[in-house]
Amino acid sequence: MNLDEYRSAARVWLAANADRTDDAREFMARLYDAGYSGITWPKRWGGQGLTQAEERAFAAEARDYALPTYIFSIGLGMCGPTLLDRGTDAQRERFLRPLLRGEEVWCQLFSEPGAGSDVASLQTRAVRDGDGWVVNGQKVWTSVAQHADWGLLLTRTDVDVPKHKGLTMFVVDMHHPGVTVRPLKDMTGRSHFNEIFFDDVTIPDKHRVGEVNDGWGVAVTTLLHERLSISAGVGMGGGADWLARLREAVDTGDPLVRDQLVELHIRSRALSLFNQRLSQETRAGLFPGARGSAAKLLLAELTLYTADLATSLVGPESVVDEELSHAISLAPAMALGGGTNEIMRNIIGERVLNLPPEPRVDKTVPFKDLKVGTQQ
Amino acid sequence: MNLDEYRSAARVWLAANADRTDDAREFMARLYDAGYSGITWPKRWGGQGLTQAEERAFAAEARDYALPTYIFSIGLGMCGPTLLDRGTDAQRERFLRPLLRGEEVWCQLFSEPGAGSDVASLQTRAVRDGDGWVVNGQKVWTSVAQHADWGLLLTRTDVDVPKHKGLTMFVVDMHHPGVTVRPLKDMTGRSHFNEIFFDDVTIPDKHRVGEVNDGWGVAVTTLLHERLSISAGVGMGGGADWLARLREAVDTGDPLVRDQLVELHIRSRALSLFNQRLSQETRAGLFPGARGSAAKLLLAELTLYTADLATSLVGPESVVDEELSHAISLAPAMALGGGTNEIMRNIIGERVLNLPPEPRVDKTVPFKDLKVGTQQ
Amino acid sequence: MKLVLGQDQQELRATVRSFLAGLSPREGHRPEVYARLNGELGLSGLIIPEEYGGAGAGLTELAVVLEETGAALLPGPFLANALAAIALTQVPDKELLTAVAEGRLTATVAPLPGGSDLVTASRDGEALVDGRLAQVVNAGEADVLLAPVTRHDGVALVAIDLAGEGVTRTPLTTLDLTRSQAEVVLEGARGRVLGSPPDGIALERAWNLFSVALAAEQLGVMRASLEAIVGYAKIRVAFGRYIGSYQGVKHKLADMHCKLEQAESIVRYAAWAADESPGELPEAAALAQAYVGRACFEVARDHLLLHGGIGFTWEHDAHLYYKRAKADEVLLGPPRTHRERLADLLEL
Amino acid sequence: MKLVLGQDQQELRATVRSFLAGLSPREGHRPEVYARLNGELGLSGLIIPEEYGGAGAGLTELAVVLEETGAALLPGPFLANALAAIALTQVPDKELLTAVAEGRLTATVAPLPGGSDLVTASRDGEALVDGRLAQVVNAGEADVLLAPVTRHDGVALVAIDLAGEGVTRTPLTTLDLTRSQAEVVLEGARGRVLGSPPDGIALERAWNLFSVALAAEQLGVMRASLEAIVGYAKIRVAFGRYIGSYQGVKHKLADMHCKLEQAESIVRYAAWAADESPGELPEAAALAQAYVGRACFEVARDHLLLHGGIGFTWEHDAHLYYKRAKADEVLLGPPRTHRERLADLLEL
């Protein structure tokens, strides 16, 4: 089957199946049966053994549908690929097929209240106990944890070595009685994320991913996959939608209003054309790498700019308009999640422009002697 | 004589004398004879022994005149005060009165091509030779050097200690045959500054200011006086003048043009009110200290903004208009001279907001092992 | 021109600041707090002339107080009541002024120049008012509403008993969680005409004073936001260093400080103009809203962003400041209206 | 839509870049350089159709070349001649097109839609032209001027021999030291009417193509500025560290990179629209000038500022880029005119 045939078949299948159900697990099972789950994953672990080309073709066809696969996105985008790269065969055998079939939901447990941008300074401890491990600590900013069966958990296992060298990765059973999932209310008043508390949670050693104290190496793999998923999602910038909505809501006969809308158009076109150029480069085999961070940074700024502009143009009514109030409340999310704007600028500066790094004070000090989190 | 009487007398004197001559030296002599030179300096060294109050009163009266005292400003504002603070009595006796009388012009010789923001990394060497010193090296950004009789010169006398600890300050004879003054053409096409080359220039030890290797301590005194002179001069921001000029030159019937002029008004009023508040605080005995750096930073930004706006509003003609072309060419000067914007933000961050400093890699390394200037 | 606070004003600030220190913006309107603010501190009568039982202070003093209530995000009708006192002072009404000064009555205002579709057919002091006000600040908590009403001889300021007949108040869900708004529908609601209408000039002056008063609150919001993030930047660590040591944070905080310095200068100037130089007031007031409104939002936004993830949580106060800053920025109309007013005054 | 350069275009870029590598923007117009550019590289005929002896390439290729000449700040009439070739291609004139393609003749243009007060009384192909053009780019170095002239049936594009009788050229002192301008006064100057006037549509299209061509040059100016300061930030030390290691510098450079990425995307898009999607051209062209003109100046300005004191010196090239960026930003009119055109096209 060549790529065009593949695409046609996908289109037909989606037309017949995409809108048939809202149940995520049921839909994933059908996706798996039809051969559209794990398209690039090896056949041995339940995948289809195809290439990026087929995966992109399917994604392009699927873009027109709101597929109910959100709760599996962390597992499929980050946890699964990490196990493929760094797990044992026993782990792959146990975990990958149920993930692809929609039988088990995964979440990712890296960030902590004291370790955001600087994930490697995390403090959740895993201590050896016979053949297994006992975990205590707290994670935060965890999507879909309330649905999750398994979590990919990064812990500290040695405080006597520098921070990157004392971490270990595990698969944790989210149904363990010591795991508490609490929704985290954010500034929009809604709960998009969770806090997770670990209270003497036991994990068998066979659920360790990678070597003891090599957790950072494993996490880098996961974060690379995360960055790929984010930059794939970038490009949906809401600038154009807001322009359409605002031109109805405000007086474009006022030249100042008109000029503000032109500015919004300019910024949103500039970013959307940049995103399209990155896509074309990717299709041509030029992997954008860290340049994707520029698109992420620009989207974060455009999102803030757009919500601010919309409320300013509309004026007093915007504070009692549900849509505008939600927009201005949600606007900071893109600038904070998936790496703050400052982190993005560091990445662009160091990995795209190859500027010299900051002097690092935290790479050689034993973790126990390092300042972390929030302290005087 | 109370302050009002002092002010009245100054007003009368200025009205009679301010416009009588363009000759700077002659005018300074008359200023000295009238008792308006070195108003706050001790009588012993030729000053008037009065207070800041009298000095400010005279300055306020003098503001309406273009006094031809520019070439003495470095001597009176920086070099003289440094000798008052840190010189020997013999140096004060020899140098201060001729300065106050306009008989000798001074310049300041700190910056080098490789040492701008980071003055203490300078490389001009002074080496002991019998009872004196021999100097080789290059200075740059030196105002009035072409007129100067004496220079306050910061040199490196020890490369085996950290950079701040191996500097020594001297008074150098600008007429020494080893001193070459070359005008430095800047991007406006004019020469506001000079480069100075030192080729085996000898200096007697009696012209050393402060202890050997304590030059940084002396320089800090000088730079403090420099900062005071700059922030005293700040506040003349050209925003209001440009607004008046532009409202004649462009079509204010265009609402977008009108809005741009309002923005210029807002920014220039914001800064001028801030400057006035700082002045009132100073008069009330609250010394603004590092907060003056905020005024300097804002003036630098306003200057860039104004020239950019004016040329953008006027359009194609601005590139063949002498005044506008000069304005856009000169605009960067305020952001580069007297500390770059980045240095100002550091000062505000660390000395006003008391934020923690950067980790410093250059405070403990011997100078000879330190990276300085421009290098691979 | 006076841009520096005097001794008395500094003491007033210290008193109010220390009173507000223990309060949380999350507690909602607490009448017992207002009883002490109005009683012990006498703030409801601060700018009301002494002949009506007030302290007879000026906008300069009111600005000092509003900066503190802004910094504390004091919930409830403090600003609304202060704006009402400003309006009442322009069209002096003994009964209402005395009641507000003594803290017996809380008033609020509807937007003054235009913006209201209220009408009345009456020609004397009593009026039956019809119309709808889409958004009135703190209408749910206030006793009396002051609103511009159109009648035969032009616009008059009318006082309406919010608990009276013909008044329907519907609470609105607002962005700013620390300041409520309500829709007010009037169907033959009884009102009393204040002053000697038409009072265009008095209402214009009131509007300018509103702009100054709001700018003072915004200055407080800015200051508190900047102080919060500066404090956090000194204790939060990333990559082994306090985040305030990174230029990425430090330089942004320096820029925020510059905005605060300029905003304070403008507020002091506008308050001085209100008290001492009426001719400068309109321009100063438009300048205050045009500069301070924007600067306040930018500082509050950046203070939230620099907090990182924690700034996005409901439990942290950062979003309360961010939302107040946005709500304040548009409270007296879309920001461009202040710029347009300024352009008109400059005869551009 | 095609936003990525093909193999041929990349080779063209490499060829032009390597040719320009040894040149300095301070050397002024060197005819021998142009002889090779037009001869060996065939650049003067790049977009001229093959039937007139050109290479028949599109705006996409011209943009690649202009990006390089912009990056090098190539002095002389390169851009002017390219704009003239664009105009001539819209109202094809065999004699001039062939001469430009072969490099025998250098042309320049006066601003096309409006902006010119030139008039002629003649009704046939030959015309005697009167009027004054305040600023014509490279008029001092060009042989022929193309200018819109008002006549009985509307505006016509007229070719005027700049060395002919009735033409007075006065060189102007310009901000941009690498691109000359002159005043041109025409008193009964002999001209030849091109195309079949009135040619409003052709001239409108030419204007849009000018916007795209200029944006390509601006992209080159931006790129070269950013590369220069990134390079300097890697070798300049302050306080014992390379300045590029400070976030104050690094983060600004990252923002400049973001502008460059967006500017390049817009230029590629606008050039593609010029070649393949004429309906999108007007909007793409206005977008190109509205975004890239501003971004180019901001990047050139910040590149100069980040150099510190040395960037302020005459000897350093930073100011040449800064001045070119400003001159380019206003070359086709005050920047707001591009935004207004865009607003019109968007039917805002």
PDB file of C-alpha atoms in Angstrom, chain A residues 243 247 252 258-263 265-267 269-278 280-281 284 286 291 294 297-298 301 341-346 348-350 352-359, chain D residues 1-4 226 229-230 233-234 241-247 249-255 257-262 264-266 268-269 280 283 287 290-291 336 339-340 342-344 346-348:
ATOM      1  CA  LEU A 243      -9.518  38.419  14.848  1.00  0.00           C
ATOM      2  CA  ARG A 247     -14.094  42.317  14.162  1.00  0.00           C
ATOM      3  CA  THR A 252     -13.682  48.808  13.235  1.00  0.00           C
ATOM      4  CA  ARG A 258      -8.641  48.943  13.171  1.00  0.00           C
ATOM      5  CA  ASP A 259      -4.893  49.374  13.611  1.00  0.00           C
ATOM      6  CA  GLN A 260      -4.918  47.105  16.666  1.00  0.00           C
ATOM      7  CA  LEU A 261      -6.699  44.421  14.688  1.00  0.00           C
ATOM      8  CA  VAL A 262      -4.141  44.780  11.901  1.00  0.00           C
ATOM      9  CA  GLU A 263      -1.404  44.282  14.471  1.00  0.00           C
ATOM     10  CA  HIS A 265      -3.380  39.904  12.126  1.00  0.00           C
ATOM     11  CA  ILE A 266       0.302  40.631  11.471  1.00  0.00           C
ATOM     12  CA  ARG A 267       1.474  38.785  14.562  1.00  0.00           C
ATOM     13  CA  ARG A 269       0.142  35.498  10.355  1.00  0.00           C
ATOM     14  CA  ALA A 270       3.841  35.822  11.165  1.00  0.00           C
ATOM     15  CA  LEU A 271       3.657  32.934  13.606  1.00  0.00           C
ATOM     16  CA  SER A 272       1.399  30.754  11.511  1.00  0.00           C
ATOM     17  CA  LEU A 273       3.661  31.140   8.477  1.00  0.00           C
ATOM     18  CA  PHE A 274       6.669  30.278  10.637  1.00  0.00           C
ATOM     19  CA  ASN A 275       4.888  27.159  11.856  1.00  0.00           C
ATOM     20  CA  GLN A 276       4.039  26.198   8.309  1.00  0.00           C
ATOM     21  CA  ARG A 277       7.642  26.688   7.266  1.00  0.00           C
ATOM     22  CA  LEU A 278       8.815  24.445  10.113  1.00  0.00           C
ATOM     23  CA  GLN A 280       7.508  22.015   5.405  1.00  0.00           C
ATOM     24  CA  GLU A 281      11.095  21.696   6.539  1.00  0.00           C
ATOM     25  CA  ALA A 284      11.589  17.776   3.642  1.00  0.00           C
ATOM     26  CA  LEU A 286      15.083  18.976   7.991  1.00  0.00           C
ATOM     27  CA  ARG A 291      14.098  26.015  16.628  1.00  0.00           C
ATOM     28  CA  ALA A 294      11.012  29.734  19.060  1.00  0.00           C
ATOM     29  CA  LEU A 297       7.840  31.091  22.801  1.00  0.00           C
ATOM     30  CA  LEU A 298       6.091  33.084  20.108  1.00  0.00           C
ATOM     31  CA  GLU A 301       3.572  35.652  23.701  1.00  0.00           C
ATOM     32  CA  ASN A 341       9.561  31.823  28.332  1.00  0.00           C
ATOM     33  CA  GLU A 342      12.910  32.268  30.086  1.00  0.00           C
ATOM     34  CA  ILE A 343      13.752  28.597  29.570  1.00  0.00           C
ATOM     35  CA  MET A 344      12.745  28.864  25.903  1.00  0.00           C
ATOM     36  CA  ARG A 345      15.033  31.864  25.450  1.00  0.00           C
ATOM     37  CA  ASN A 346      17.881  29.936  27.035  1.00  0.00           C
ATOM     38  CA  ILE A 348      17.156  29.298  21.633  1.00  0.00           C
ATOM     39  CA  GLY A 349      20.259  31.153  22.781  1.00  0.00           C
ATOM     40  CA  GLU A 350      22.309  28.081  23.602  1.00  0.00           C
ATOM     41  CA  VAL A 352      20.114  27.492  18.123  1.00  0.00           C
ATOM     42  CA  LEU A 353      22.544  30.410  18.339  1.00  0.00           C
ATOM     43  CA  ASN A 354      25.210  28.386  20.153  1.00  0.00           C
ATOM     44  CA  LEU A 355      25.857  31.069  22.727  1.00  0.00           C
ATOM     45  CA  PRO A 356      27.968  30.115  25.728  1.00  0.00           C
ATOM     46  CA  PRO A 357      26.081  28.722  28.763  1.00  0.00           C
ATOM     47  CA  GLU A 358      25.803  30.401  32.161  1.00  0.00           C
ATOM     48  CA  PRO A 359      28.395  29.353  34.708  1.00  0.00           C
TER      49      PRO A 359
ATOM     50  CA  MET D   1       2.418  27.258  -0.643  1.00  0.00           C
ATOM     51  CA  LYS D   2       6.188  26.830  -0.652  1.00  0.00           C
ATOM     52  CA  LEU D   3       8.191  28.313   2.213  1.00  0.00           C
ATOM     53  CA  VAL D   4      11.401  26.336   1.855  1.00  0.00           C
ATOM     54  CA  LEU D 226      21.986  39.124  14.018  1.00  0.00           C
ATOM     55  CA  ILE D 229      26.176  40.370  17.116  1.00  0.00           C
ATOM     56  CA  VAL D 230      25.866  36.644  17.847  1.00  0.00           C
ATOM     57  CA  ALA D 233      28.735  37.851  21.885  1.00  0.00           C
ATOM     58  CA  LYS D 234      30.838  34.702  21.621  1.00  0.00           C
ATOM     59  CA  ARG D 241      32.583  35.846  30.958  1.00  0.00           C
ATOM     60  CA  TYR D 242      31.588  35.979  27.316  1.00  0.00           C
ATOM     61  CA  ILE D 243      28.766  38.480  27.085  1.00  0.00           C
ATOM     62  CA  GLY D 244      26.627  35.923  25.238  1.00  0.00           C
ATOM     63  CA  SER D 245      26.519  33.886  28.453  1.00  0.00           C
ATOM     64  CA  TYR D 246      24.542  36.619  30.226  1.00  0.00           C
ATOM     65  CA  GLN D 247      20.779  36.258  29.963  1.00  0.00           C
ATOM     66  CA  VAL D 249      22.236  39.478  26.113  1.00  0.00           C
ATOM     67  CA  LYS D 250      21.191  35.903  25.404  1.00  0.00           C
ATOM     68  CA  HIS D 251      17.480  36.453  25.831  1.00  0.00           C
ATOM     69  CA  LYS D 252      17.527  39.546  23.637  1.00  0.00           C
ATOM     70  CA  LEU D 253      19.347  37.588  20.940  1.00  0.00           C
ATOM     71  CA  ALA D 254      16.749  34.825  21.255  1.00  0.00           C
ATOM     72  CA  ASP D 255      13.977  37.363  20.679  1.00  0.00           C
ATOM     73  CA  HIS D 257      16.126  35.174  16.317  1.00  0.00           C
ATOM     74  CA  CYS D 258      12.355  34.767  16.683  1.00  0.00           C
ATOM     75  CA  LYS D 259      11.819  37.898  14.600  1.00  0.00           C
ATOM     76  CA  LEU D 260      14.191  36.617  11.961  1.00  0.00           C
ATOM     77  CA  GLU D 261      12.388  33.269  11.737  1.00  0.00           C
ATOM     78  CA  GLN D 262       9.057  34.993  11.259  1.00  0.00           C
ATOM     79  CA  GLU D 264      11.965  34.776   6.671  1.00  0.00           C
ATOM     80  CA  SER D 265       8.670  32.888   6.678  1.00  0.00           C
ATOM     81  CA  ILE D 266       6.821  35.982   5.509  1.00  0.00           C
ATOM     82  CA  ARG D 268       9.200  33.242   1.420  1.00  0.00           C
ATOM     83  CA  TYR D 269       5.426  33.358   1.480  1.00  0.00           C
ATOM     84  CA  GLU D 280      -2.719  36.647  -2.448  1.00  0.00           C
ATOM     85  CA  GLU D 283      -2.064  41.150   1.204  1.00  0.00           C
ATOM     86  CA  LEU D 287       2.191  42.060   5.388  1.00  0.00           C
ATOM     87  CA  ALA D 290       4.388  45.869   7.797  1.00  0.00           C
ATOM     88  CA  TYR D 291       6.214  43.062   9.614  1.00  0.00           C
ATOM     89  CA  ARG D 336       1.784  53.160   8.837  1.00  0.00           C
ATOM     90  CA  ARG D 339      -0.558  48.773   7.850  1.00  0.00           C
ATOM     91  CA  GLU D 340      -3.361  50.873   6.418  1.00  0.00           C
ATOM     92  CA  LEU D 342      -3.303  45.760   4.965  1.00  0.00           C
ATOM     93  CA  ALA D 343      -6.345  46.915   6.915  1.00  0.00           C
ATOM     94  CA  ASP D 344      -8.062  47.864   3.662  1.00  0.00           C
ATOM     95  CA  LEU D 346      -8.562  42.679   5.165  1.00  0.00           C
ATOM     96  CA  GLU D 347     -11.701  44.804   4.896  1.00  0.00           C
ATOM     97  CA  LEU D 348     -11.329  45.819   8.505  1.00  0.00           C
TER      98      LEU D 348
END
